Amino acid sequence: YNYVIFPALLITSIALFYFFFGSVFKTNTVDNSQRNLRKSIALDISNEAQLESIASNKTIGDFVQANVFIEYDNLKHLSLPSRYNIEEDFIDPPPISEIEKNMTLYLSTLHESLSAIAGPTVTGVQVWETFLHVTKSMPMVWDEQNKYRFPKPRNDNTIFVSLGTYRDPYCPMTIKSLYANAKFPENVFVGMFQQNCFGPKCRTGVLVGGKVEDAGPDPDCYVEFCKSEEGINSNACNNGHIRLFNVNESESLGPYMARYLGAKFYRGEQYYLQIDSHSEFVHAWDEKLIKMVEDAPAEKPVISTYPPDSTQNWKDTIGFRMCDSEFAAAQIEWQIIRLGSSIAFDREIPAVAKYAPFVAAGFFFSPASFLHEVPFDPFLPWIFMGEEISMSARLWTSGYDIFSPTVNVLNHYYVRRHYPKFWESVNRFFKKPIH
């Protein structure tokens, strides 16, 4: 069986990989017309009368059969159709207090529902169905009701920083570095989704020998930053630039859901920066990232990579690029595409950002319009591997092009052994190794 399935999977994977990312390796200059054609079917709907005729006289199936099966050789002769934009009237966004109330209700309701089934006999299917029911009936409903209240990006060089943190003692270091090294700290707004054990009795991560011991409350990233020199100088805690939401560790739904929920604190900033809570920044990182986006040869660029390790010579060095991937070998990650490490492919700092195939969850920078066009998927709880390949595919097929940074503007503390991990809380909560 394996002799048949494995070669078939390997051949299929190679073919899909070449089709999906081949242009990245062939050339760093992509023809605009072909890039647009890959993202939309160029159908001839050039006038309103024809569009109405399609709507009234053709079913979707008929229309697709009649128009979409076009010979490959003719694709280069196609042109993009006229765009038909539906005018949307956006109203004032909900106040932060309303968002906090809704998120608190959602997390407490979900926690109560999951607590009712937690125990040695609970199955993964039961957990998933419970999560699905609560999420569909609460945040998904609110998302639909508030879709015209979600702010449109302004044109003012402001940056919304999505900072999800899980029991991380490096978080105060990260936000201090973020503000201390920004050229325009007054333009930096942080959505801090802090998942901590607030005490009185907490547990450590897995220590040497597999031991887990009692511990005190986790460091409060917000409090530590606000009383620091960097926090005082930035005035960020007093002028509403830090939008904090605290979550008990037992209610944590993993890093991707932290990004989904944390994005609800977005308030119309022009750019979006997503980072992990164990990073440091170079001076003027904000100015440098904005320039990379503005200079990138694409309408909708995303700058992303796995940042260099904190132990390396990383400041303002040649930007790292991610190009490698493989199917994960671990049983728990079976058939998930695991992205490889990043390195500097160039011999000198490039003038403009170069194309790359993947987005890294721990660092990407983009126009904030993607929050409207490629919103976070609310159905990916408790995942660690898998969010990056999903976001890469969804962004690319929605018209966004991915680039590596020209220079490295932040680092990453990769080795954090013995610190708490979210899946340890998940297993404690369900009283079995379910993650």
mmCIF file of C-alpha atoms in Angstrom, residues 14 47 57 60 87 92 94 112 135 163 171 176 179-180 182 188 245 265 278 291 329 336 374 391-392 407 425 430 435:
data_model
loop_
_atom_site.group_PDB
_atom_site.id
_atom_site.type_symbol
_atom_site.label_atom_id
_atom_site.label_comp_id
_atom_site.label_asym_id
_atom_site.label_seq_id
_atom_site.Cartn_x
_atom_site.Cartn_y
_atom_site.Cartn_z
ATOM 1 C CA ILE A 14 6.047 18.111 -6.732
ATOM 2 C CA ASN A 47 -20.727 45.778 -19.962
ATOM 3 C CA ASN A 57 -30.582 33.738 -18.499
ATOM 4 C CA ILE A 60 -23.743 29.452 -12.862
ATOM 5 C CA GLU A 87 -20.821 50.475 -2.818
ATOM 6 C CA ASP A 92 -18.562 53.901 13.054
ATOM 7 C CA PRO A 94 -18.012 49.291 17.726
ATOM 8 C CA GLU A 112 -18.075 26.242 30.074
ATOM 9 C CA THR A 135 -18.101 29.676 17.365
ATOM 10 C CA LEU A 163 0.892 40.868 19.538
ATOM 11 C CA CYS A 171 6.977 39.828 26.015
ATOM 12 C CA LYS A 176 9.901 47.801 24.864
ATOM 13 C CA TYR A 179 8.508 51.357 20.839
ATOM 14 C CA ALA A 180 12.084 52.304 21.701
ATOM 15 C CA ALA A 182 10.317 52.988 16.171
ATOM 16 C CA VAL A 188 2.393 52.475 16.491
ATOM 17 C CA PHE A 245 -7.270 41.902 26.340
ATOM 18 C CA PHE A 265 -8.909 45.579 18.119
ATOM 19 C CA HIS A 278 9.869 37.151 21.790
ATOM 20 C CA LYS A 291 9.582 51.646 2.362
ATOM 21 C CA ALA A 329 7.229 13.395 9.235
ATOM 22 C CA ILE A 336 0.948 19.078 6.954
ATOM 23 C CA VAL A 374 -8.437 37.848 3.633
ATOM 24 C CA MET A 391 -2.320 32.049 5.070
ATOM 25 C CA SER A 392 0.224 31.845 2.238
ATOM 26 C CA VAL A 407 17.111 43.770 5.395
ATOM 27 C CA SER A 425 -2.610 23.802 29.135
ATOM 28 C CA PHE A 430 -9.139 18.110 29.017
ATOM 29 C CA HIS A 435 -3.399 17.810 21.612
#
